Short mmCIF file of C-alpha atoms and ligand atoms in Angstrom, two decimals:
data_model
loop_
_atom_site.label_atom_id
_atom_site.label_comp_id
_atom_site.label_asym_id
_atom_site.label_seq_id
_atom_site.Cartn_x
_atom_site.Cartn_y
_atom_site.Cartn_z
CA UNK X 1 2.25 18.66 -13.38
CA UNK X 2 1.31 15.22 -12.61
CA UNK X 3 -1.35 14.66 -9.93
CA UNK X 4 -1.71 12.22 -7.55
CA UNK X 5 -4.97 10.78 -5.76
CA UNK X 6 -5.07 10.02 -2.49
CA UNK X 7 -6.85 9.65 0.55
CA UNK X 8 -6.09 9.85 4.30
CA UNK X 9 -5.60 6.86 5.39
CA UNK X 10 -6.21 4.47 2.35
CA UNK X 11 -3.45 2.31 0.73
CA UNK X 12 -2.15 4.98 -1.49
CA UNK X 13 -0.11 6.24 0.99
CA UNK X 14 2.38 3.88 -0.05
CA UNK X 15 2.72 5.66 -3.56
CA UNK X 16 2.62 9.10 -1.62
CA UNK X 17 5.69 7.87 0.48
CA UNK X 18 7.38 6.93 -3.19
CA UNK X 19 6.87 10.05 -4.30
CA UNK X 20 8.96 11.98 -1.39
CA UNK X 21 11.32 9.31 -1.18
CA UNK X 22 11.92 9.80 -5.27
CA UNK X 23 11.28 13.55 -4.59
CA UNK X 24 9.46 13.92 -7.86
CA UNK X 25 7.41 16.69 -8.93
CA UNK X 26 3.94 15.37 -8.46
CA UNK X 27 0.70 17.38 -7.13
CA UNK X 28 -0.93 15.47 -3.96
CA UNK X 29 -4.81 15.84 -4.28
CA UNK X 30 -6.36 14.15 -1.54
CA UNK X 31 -10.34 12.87 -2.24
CA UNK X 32 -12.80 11.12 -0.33
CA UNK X 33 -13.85 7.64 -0.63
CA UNK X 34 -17.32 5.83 -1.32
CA UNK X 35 -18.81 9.95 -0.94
CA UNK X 36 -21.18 10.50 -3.85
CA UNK X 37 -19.77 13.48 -5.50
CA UNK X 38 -16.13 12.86 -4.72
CA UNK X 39 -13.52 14.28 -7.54
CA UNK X 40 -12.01 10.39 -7.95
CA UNK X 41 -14.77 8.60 -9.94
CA UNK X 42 -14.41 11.66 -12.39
CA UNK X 43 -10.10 10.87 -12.34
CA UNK X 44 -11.00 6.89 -11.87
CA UNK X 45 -14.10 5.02 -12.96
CA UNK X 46 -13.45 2.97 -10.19
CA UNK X 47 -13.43 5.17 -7.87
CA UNK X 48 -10.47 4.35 -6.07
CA UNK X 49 -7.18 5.27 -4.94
CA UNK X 50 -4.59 5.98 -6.10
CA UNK X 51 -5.18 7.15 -9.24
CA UNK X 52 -2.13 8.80 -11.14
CA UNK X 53 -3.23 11.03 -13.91
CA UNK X 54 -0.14 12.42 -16.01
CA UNK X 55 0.62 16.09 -17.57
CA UNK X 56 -1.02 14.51 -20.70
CA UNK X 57 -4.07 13.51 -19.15
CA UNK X 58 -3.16 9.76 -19.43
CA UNK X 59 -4.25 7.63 -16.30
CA UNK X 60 -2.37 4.64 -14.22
CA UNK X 61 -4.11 3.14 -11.67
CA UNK X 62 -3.56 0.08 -9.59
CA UNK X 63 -0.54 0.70 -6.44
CA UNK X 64 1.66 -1.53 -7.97
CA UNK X 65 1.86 -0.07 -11.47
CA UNK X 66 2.31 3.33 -9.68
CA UNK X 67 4.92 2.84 -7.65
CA UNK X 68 7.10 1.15 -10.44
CA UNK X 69 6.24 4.02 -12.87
CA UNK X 70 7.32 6.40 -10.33
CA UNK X 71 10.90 5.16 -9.63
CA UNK X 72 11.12 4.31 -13.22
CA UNK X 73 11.39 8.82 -14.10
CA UNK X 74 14.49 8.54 -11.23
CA UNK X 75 17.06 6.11 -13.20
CA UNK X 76 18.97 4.57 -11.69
CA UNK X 77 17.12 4.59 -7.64
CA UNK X 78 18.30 2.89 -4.93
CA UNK X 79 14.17 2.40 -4.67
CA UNK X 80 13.69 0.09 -7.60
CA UNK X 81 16.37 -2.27 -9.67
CA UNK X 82 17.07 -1.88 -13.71
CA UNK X 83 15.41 -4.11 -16.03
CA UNK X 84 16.44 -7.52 -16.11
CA UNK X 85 17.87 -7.70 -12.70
CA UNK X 86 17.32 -10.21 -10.11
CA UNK X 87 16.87 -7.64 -7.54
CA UNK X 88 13.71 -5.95 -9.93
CA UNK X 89 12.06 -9.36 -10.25
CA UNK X 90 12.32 -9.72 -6.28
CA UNK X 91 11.15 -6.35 -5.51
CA UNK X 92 8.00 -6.94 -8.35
CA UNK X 93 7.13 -10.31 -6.42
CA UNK X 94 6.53 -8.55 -3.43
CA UNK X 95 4.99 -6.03 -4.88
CA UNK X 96 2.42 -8.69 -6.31
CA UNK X 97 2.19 -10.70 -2.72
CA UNK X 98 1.52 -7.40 -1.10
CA UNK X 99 -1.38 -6.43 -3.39
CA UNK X 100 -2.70 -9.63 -3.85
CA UNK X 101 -2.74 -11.80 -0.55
CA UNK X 102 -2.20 -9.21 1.55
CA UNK X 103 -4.73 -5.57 0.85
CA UNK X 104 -7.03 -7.81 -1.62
CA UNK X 105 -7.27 -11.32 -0.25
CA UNK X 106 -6.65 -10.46 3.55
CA UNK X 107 -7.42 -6.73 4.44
CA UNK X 108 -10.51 -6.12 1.98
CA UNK X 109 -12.33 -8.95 3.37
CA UNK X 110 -11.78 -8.26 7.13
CA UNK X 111 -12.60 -3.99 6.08
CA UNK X 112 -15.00 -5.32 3.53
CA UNK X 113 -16.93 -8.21 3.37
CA UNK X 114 -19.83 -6.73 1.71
CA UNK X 115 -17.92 -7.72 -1.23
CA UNK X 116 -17.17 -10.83 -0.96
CA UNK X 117 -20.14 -12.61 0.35
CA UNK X 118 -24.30 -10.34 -0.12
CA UNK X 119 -25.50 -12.01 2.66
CA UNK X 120 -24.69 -9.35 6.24
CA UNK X 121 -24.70 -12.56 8.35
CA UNK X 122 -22.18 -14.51 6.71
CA UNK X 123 -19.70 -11.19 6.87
CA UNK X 124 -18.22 -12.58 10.51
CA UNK X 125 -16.96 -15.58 8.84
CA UNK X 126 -15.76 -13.65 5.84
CA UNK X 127 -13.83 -11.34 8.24
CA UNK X 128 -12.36 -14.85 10.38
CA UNK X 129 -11.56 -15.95 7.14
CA UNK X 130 -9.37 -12.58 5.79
CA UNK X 131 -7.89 -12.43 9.48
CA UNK X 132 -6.91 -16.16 9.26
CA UNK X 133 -5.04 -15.23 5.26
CA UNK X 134 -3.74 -12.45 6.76
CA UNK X 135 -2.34 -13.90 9.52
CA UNK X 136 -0.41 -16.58 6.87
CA UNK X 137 0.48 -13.59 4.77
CA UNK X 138 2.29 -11.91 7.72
CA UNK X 139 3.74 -15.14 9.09
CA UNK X 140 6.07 -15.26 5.49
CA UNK X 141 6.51 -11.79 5.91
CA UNK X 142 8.05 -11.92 8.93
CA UNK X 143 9.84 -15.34 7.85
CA UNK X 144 11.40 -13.47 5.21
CA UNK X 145 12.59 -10.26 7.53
CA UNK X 146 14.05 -11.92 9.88
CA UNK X 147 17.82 -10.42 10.32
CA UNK X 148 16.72 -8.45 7.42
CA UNK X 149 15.36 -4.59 7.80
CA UNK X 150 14.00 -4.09 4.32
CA UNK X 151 12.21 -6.86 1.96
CA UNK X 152 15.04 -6.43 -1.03
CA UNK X 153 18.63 -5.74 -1.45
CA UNK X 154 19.08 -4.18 1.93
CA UNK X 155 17.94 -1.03 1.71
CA UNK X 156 14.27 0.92 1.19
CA UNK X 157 12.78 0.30 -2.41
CA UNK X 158 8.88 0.70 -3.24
CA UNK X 159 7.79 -2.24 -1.88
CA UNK X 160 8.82 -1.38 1.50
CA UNK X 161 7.16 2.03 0.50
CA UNK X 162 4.49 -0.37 0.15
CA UNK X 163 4.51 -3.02 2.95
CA UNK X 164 4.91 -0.65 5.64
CA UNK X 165 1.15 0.79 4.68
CA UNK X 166 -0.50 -2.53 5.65
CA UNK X 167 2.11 -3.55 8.98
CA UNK X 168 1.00 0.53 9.82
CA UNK X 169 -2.61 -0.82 9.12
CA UNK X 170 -2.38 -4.18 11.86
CA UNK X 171 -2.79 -1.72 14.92
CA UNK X 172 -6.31 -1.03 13.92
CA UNK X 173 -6.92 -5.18 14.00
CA UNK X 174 -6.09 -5.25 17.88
CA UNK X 175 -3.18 -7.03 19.89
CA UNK X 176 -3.63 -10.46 18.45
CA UNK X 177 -1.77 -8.96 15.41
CA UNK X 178 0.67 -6.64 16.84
CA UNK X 179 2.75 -8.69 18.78
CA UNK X 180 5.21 -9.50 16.13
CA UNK X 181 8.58 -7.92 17.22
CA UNK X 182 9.88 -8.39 13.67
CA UNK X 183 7.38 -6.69 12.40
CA UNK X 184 6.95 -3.77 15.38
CA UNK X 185 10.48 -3.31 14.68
CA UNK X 186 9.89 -3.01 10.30
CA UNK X 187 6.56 -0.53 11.49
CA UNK X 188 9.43 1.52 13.61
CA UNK X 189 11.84 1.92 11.04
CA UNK X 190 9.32 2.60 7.97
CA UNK X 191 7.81 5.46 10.28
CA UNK X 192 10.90 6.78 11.46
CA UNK X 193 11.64 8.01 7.83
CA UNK X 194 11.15 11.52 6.75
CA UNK X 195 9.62 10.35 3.97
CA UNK X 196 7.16 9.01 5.89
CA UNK X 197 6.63 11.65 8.69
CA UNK X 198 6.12 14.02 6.10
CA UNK X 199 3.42 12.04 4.30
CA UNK X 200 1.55 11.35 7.53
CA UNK X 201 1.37 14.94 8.38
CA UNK X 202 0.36 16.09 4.91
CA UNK X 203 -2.90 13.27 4.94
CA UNK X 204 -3.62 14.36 8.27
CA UNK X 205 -4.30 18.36 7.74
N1 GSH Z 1 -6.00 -2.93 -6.53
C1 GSH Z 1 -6.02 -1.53 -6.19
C2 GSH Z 1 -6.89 -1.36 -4.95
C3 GSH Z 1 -7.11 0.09 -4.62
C4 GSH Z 1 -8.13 0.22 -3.50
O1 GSH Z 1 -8.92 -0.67 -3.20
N2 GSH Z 1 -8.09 1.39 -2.86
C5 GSH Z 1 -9.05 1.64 -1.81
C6 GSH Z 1 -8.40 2.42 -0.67
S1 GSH Z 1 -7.29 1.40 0.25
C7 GSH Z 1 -10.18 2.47 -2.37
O2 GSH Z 1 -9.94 3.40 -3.10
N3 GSH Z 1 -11.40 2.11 -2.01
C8 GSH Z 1 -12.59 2.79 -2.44
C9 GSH Z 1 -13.55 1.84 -3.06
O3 GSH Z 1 -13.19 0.69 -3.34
O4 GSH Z 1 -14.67 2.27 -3.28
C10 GSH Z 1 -4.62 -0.99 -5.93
O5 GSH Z 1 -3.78 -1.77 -5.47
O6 GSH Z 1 -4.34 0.18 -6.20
#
Protein backbone atom coordinates (compact mmCIF):
# COMPACT_ATOMS: atom_id res chain seq x y z
CA UNK A 1 0.00 0.00 0.00
CA UNK A 2 0.99 3.45 -0.62
CA UNK A 3 2.14 5.54 2.37
CA UNK A 4 1.72 8.85 3.13
CA UNK A 5 3.93 11.32 5.33
CA UNK A 6 2.60 13.60 7.42
CA UNK A 7 2.78 15.60 10.33
CA UNK A 8 0.34 17.19 12.82
CA UNK A 9 -0.13 20.25 11.96
CA UNK A 10 2.20 20.90 8.88
CA UNK A 11 0.90 21.67 5.33
CA UNK A 12 0.39 18.13 4.34
CA UNK A 13 -2.74 18.04 5.78
CA UNK A 14 -4.05 19.30 2.69
CA UNK A 15 -2.97 16.00 0.79
CA UNK A 16 -4.34 13.99 3.91
CA UNK A 17 -7.80 15.75 3.38
CA UNK A 18 -7.40 14.58 -0.57
CA UNK A 19 -6.93 11.39 0.34
CA UNK A 20 -10.42 10.93 2.39
CA UNK A 21 -12.14 13.08 0.13
CA UNK A 22 -10.82 10.59 -2.93
CA UNK A 23 -11.17 7.75 -0.33
CA UNK A 24 -8.11 6.02 -1.68
CA UNK A 25 -6.27 3.32 -0.15
CA UNK A 26 -3.27 5.07 1.23
CA UNK A 27 -1.39 4.34 4.73
CA UNK A 28 -1.16 7.71 6.94
CA UNK A 29 2.31 7.66 8.75
CA UNK A 30 2.63 10.63 10.71
CA UNK A 31 6.62 11.83 11.50
CA UNK A 32 8.14 14.54 13.26
CA UNK A 33 9.74 17.52 11.89
CA UNK A 34 13.36 19.12 12.19
CA UNK A 35 13.83 15.91 15.15
CA UNK A 36 17.17 14.26 14.42
CA UNK A 37 16.25 10.72 13.95
CA UNK A 38 12.82 11.25 12.47
CA UNK A 39 11.65 8.36 9.81
CA UNK A 40 11.15 11.36 6.93
CA UNK A 41 14.75 12.23 5.94
CA UNK A 42 15.11 8.34 5.43
CA UNK A 43 11.46 8.58 3.02
CA UNK A 44 12.65 12.36 1.89
CA UNK A 45 16.15 13.77 1.70
CA UNK A 46 14.61 16.83 2.44
CA UNK A 47 13.16 16.06 5.18
CA UNK A 48 9.87 17.33 4.70
CA UNK A 49 6.33 16.73 4.38
CA UNK A 50 4.52 15.27 2.61
CA UNK A 51 6.32 12.79 1.14
CA UNK A 52 4.30 10.10 -0.94
CA UNK A 53 6.21 6.93 -1.38
CA UNK A 54 4.28 4.37 -3.75
CA UNK A 55 3.78 0.34 -3.51
CA UNK A 56 6.92 0.36 -5.78
CA UNK A 57 9.01 2.31 -3.64
CA UNK A 58 8.93 5.32 -6.08
CA UNK A 59 8.74 8.81 -4.26
CA UNK A 60 6.60 12.22 -5.07
CA UNK A 61 7.16 14.95 -3.07
CA UNK A 62 6.18 18.56 -3.26
CA UNK A 63 1.98 19.23 -2.11
CA UNK A 64 1.14 20.17 -5.36
CA UNK A 65 2.38 17.17 -7.33
CA UNK A 66 0.62 15.06 -4.62
CA UNK A 67 -2.53 16.20 -4.62
CA UNK A 68 -2.85 16.06 -8.52
CA UNK A 69 -1.42 12.48 -8.52
CA UNK A 70 -3.91 11.55 -6.05
CA UNK A 71 -7.16 12.58 -7.85
CA UNK A 72 -5.54 11.53 -11.00
CA UNK A 73 -6.07 7.17 -9.62
CA UNK A 74 -10.06 8.48 -9.15
CA UNK A 75 -11.00 9.34 -12.99
CA UNK A 76 -13.12 11.20 -13.54
CA UNK A 77 -13.41 13.37 -9.66
CA UNK A 78 -15.45 16.04 -9.05
CA UNK A 79 -11.90 17.04 -7.10
CA UNK A 80 -9.74 17.65 -10.12
CA UNK A 81 -10.73 18.39 -14.07
CA UNK A 82 -9.50 16.00 -17.18
CA UNK A 83 -6.63 16.97 -19.15
CA UNK A 84 -6.95 19.77 -21.32
CA UNK A 85 -9.76 21.44 -19.60
CA UNK A 86 -10.11 24.94 -18.62
CA UNK A 87 -11.32 24.03 -15.30
CA UNK A 88 -7.73 21.74 -14.72
CA UNK A 89 -5.60 24.70 -15.78
CA UNK A 90 -7.63 26.94 -13.17
CA UNK A 91 -7.50 24.52 -10.43
CA UNK A 92 -3.34 23.98 -11.28
CA UNK A 93 -2.96 27.94 -11.05
CA UNK A 94 -4.12 27.95 -7.72
CA UNK A 95 -2.50 25.22 -6.84
CA UNK A 96 0.83 27.10 -7.93
CA UNK A 97 -0.34 30.62 -6.13
CA UNK A 98 -1.04 28.63 -3.05
CA UNK A 99 2.40 26.98 -2.86
CA UNK A 100 4.27 29.67 -4.09
CA UNK A 101 3.10 33.17 -2.67
CA UNK A 102 1.24 31.90 -0.16
CA UNK A 103 3.19 28.68 2.28
CA UNK A 104 6.70 29.66 0.50
CA UNK A 105 6.82 33.40 -0.05
CA UNK A 106 4.36 34.44 2.86
CA UNK A 107 4.02 31.74 5.66
CA UNK A 108 7.77 30.34 5.63
CA UNK A 109 9.15 33.66 6.18
CA UNK A 110 6.80 34.85 9.01
CA UNK A 111 7.33 30.73 10.68
CA UNK A 112 10.82 30.89 9.33
CA UNK A 113 13.02 33.52 8.76
CA UNK A 114 16.10 31.74 9.64
CA UNK A 115 15.97 30.95 6.09
CA UNK A 116 15.68 33.70 4.44
CA UNK A 117 17.92 36.20 5.99
CA UNK A 118 21.40 34.45 8.73
CA UNK A 119 21.40 37.39 10.56
CA UNK A 120 18.61 36.76 14.07
CA UNK A 121 18.13 40.56 14.09
CA UNK A 122 17.01 41.18 10.74
CA UNK A 123 14.26 38.12 11.24
CA UNK A 124 11.49 40.94 12.55
CA UNK A 125 11.65 42.58 9.27
CA UNK A 126 11.71 39.32 7.42
CA UNK A 127 8.54 38.29 9.35
CA UNK A 128 6.81 42.21 8.54
CA UNK A 129 7.80 41.48 5.25
CA UNK A 130 6.01 37.67 4.81
CA UNK A 131 2.97 39.19 6.87
CA UNK A 132 2.81 42.20 4.46
CA UNK A 133 2.91 39.23 1.06
CA UNK A 134 0.64 37.43 2.86
CA UNK A 135 -1.65 39.88 3.52
CA UNK A 136 -1.66 40.69 -0.63
CA UNK A 137 -1.91 36.98 -1.17
CA UNK A 138 -5.13 36.78 0.92
CA UNK A 139 -6.54 40.08 -0.32
CA UNK A 140 -6.86 38.17 -4.14
CA UNK A 141 -7.97 35.33 -2.39
CA UNK A 142 -10.71 36.75 -0.98
CA UNK A 143 -11.22 38.99 -4.27
CA UNK A 144 -11.64 35.91 -6.07
CA UNK A 145 -14.26 34.14 -3.41
CA UNK A 146 -16.37 36.57 -3.18
CA UNK A 147 -20.09 35.08 -3.95
CA UNK A 148 -18.08 32.07 -4.62
CA UNK A 149 -17.68 29.07 -1.85
CA UNK A 150 -14.95 27.08 -3.51
CA UNK A 151 -11.84 28.51 -5.69
CA UNK A 152 -12.98 26.36 -9.05
CA UNK A 153 -16.00 25.18 -10.76
CA UNK A 154 -18.23 25.44 -7.75
CA UNK A 155 -17.63 22.73 -5.87
CA UNK A 156 -14.51 21.18 -3.55
CA UNK A 157 -11.42 20.11 -5.77
CA UNK A 158 -7.70 19.79 -4.30
CA UNK A 159 -6.93 23.11 -4.18
CA UNK A 160 -9.55 23.91 -1.79
CA UNK A 161 -8.17 20.65 -0.09
CA UNK A 162 -5.31 22.84 -0.20
CA UNK A 163 -6.22 26.51 0.58
CA UNK A 164 -8.20 25.74 3.49
CA UNK A 165 -4.71 24.42 5.28
CA UNK A 166 -3.21 27.95 5.22
CA UNK A 167 -6.88 30.18 5.91
CA UNK A 168 -6.95 27.18 9.01
CA UNK A 169 -3.27 28.40 9.59
CA UNK A 170 -4.23 32.62 9.89
CA UNK A 171 -5.69 32.04 13.52
CA UNK A 172 -2.27 31.33 14.81
CA UNK A 173 -1.13 35.03 13.18
CA UNK A 174 -3.66 36.90 15.60
CA UNK A 175 -6.86 39.11 14.82
CA UNK A 176 -5.25 41.42 12.35
CA UNK A 177 -5.68 38.43 9.93
CA UNK A 178 -8.83 36.86 10.91
CA UNK A 179 -11.23 39.36 10.36
CA UNK A 180 -12.00 38.50 6.84
CA UNK A 181 -15.68 37.29 6.76
CA UNK A 182 -15.08 35.82 3.30
CA UNK A 183 -12.58 34.00 4.39
CA UNK A 184 -14.06 32.99 8.18
CA UNK A 185 -16.87 31.86 6.18
CA UNK A 186 -14.35 29.52 3.39
CA UNK A 187 -12.40 28.32 7.06
CA UNK A 188 -16.21 27.27 8.20
CA UNK A 189 -17.16 25.40 5.34
CA UNK A 190 -13.64 23.59 4.62
CA UNK A 191 -13.86 22.41 8.41
CA UNK A 192 -17.31 21.51 8.42
CA UNK A 193 -16.44 18.58 5.98
CA UNK A 194 -16.06 15.08 7.10
CA UNK A 195 -13.24 14.89 5.23
CA UNK A 196 -11.79 17.25 7.19
CA UNK A 197 -13.06 16.40 10.77
CA UNK A 198 -11.77 13.13 10.24
CA UNK A 199 -8.27 14.26 9.28
CA UNK A 200 -8.05 16.64 12.22
CA UNK A 201 -8.86 13.97 14.64
CA UNK A 202 -6.53 11.38 13.13
CA UNK A 203 -3.28 14.20 13.38
CA UNK A 204 -4.37 14.96 16.69
CA UNK A 205 -4.17 11.31 18.54
N1 LIG B 1 7.34 22.92 -1.28
C1 LIG B 1 6.98 21.88 -0.34
C2 LIG B 1 7.13 22.43 1.07
C3 LIG B 1 6.94 21.36 2.10
C4 LIG B 1 7.27 21.91 3.48
O1 LIG B 1 7.96 22.91 3.66
N2 LIG B 1 6.76 21.21 4.49
C5 LIG B 1 7.06 21.61 5.84
C6 LIG B 1 5.84 21.43 6.74
S1 LIG B 1 4.61 22.64 6.39
C7 LIG B 1 8.18 20.74 6.38
O2 LIG B 1 8.17 19.55 6.16
N3 LIG B 1 9.12 21.36 7.05
C8 LIG B 1 10.25 20.69 7.63
C9 LIG B 1 11.53 21.31 7.19
O3 LIG B 1 11.52 22.14 6.26
O4 LIG B 1 12.54 20.96 7.77
C10 LIG B 1 5.55 21.39 -0.57
O5 LIG B 1 4.73 22.20 -1.02
O6 LIG B 1 5.26 20.21 -0.35
Amino acid sequence: MSKLYIARGACSFGTHVAVRELGLPVELVKVKLREPGSLIYQVNPLGRVPALQLDDGALITESTAILQYLADQVPGTPLFAPAGSIERGQIQSWLSYIGTEIHVGSFRAINRPERYHPDPAEHTLVRERGAVQLKAGLSHIEKHLTGRQWLVGERFTIADAYLGVFIGWLARLGPEFADSAVLNGYREAYRARPSVQAALAFEQD
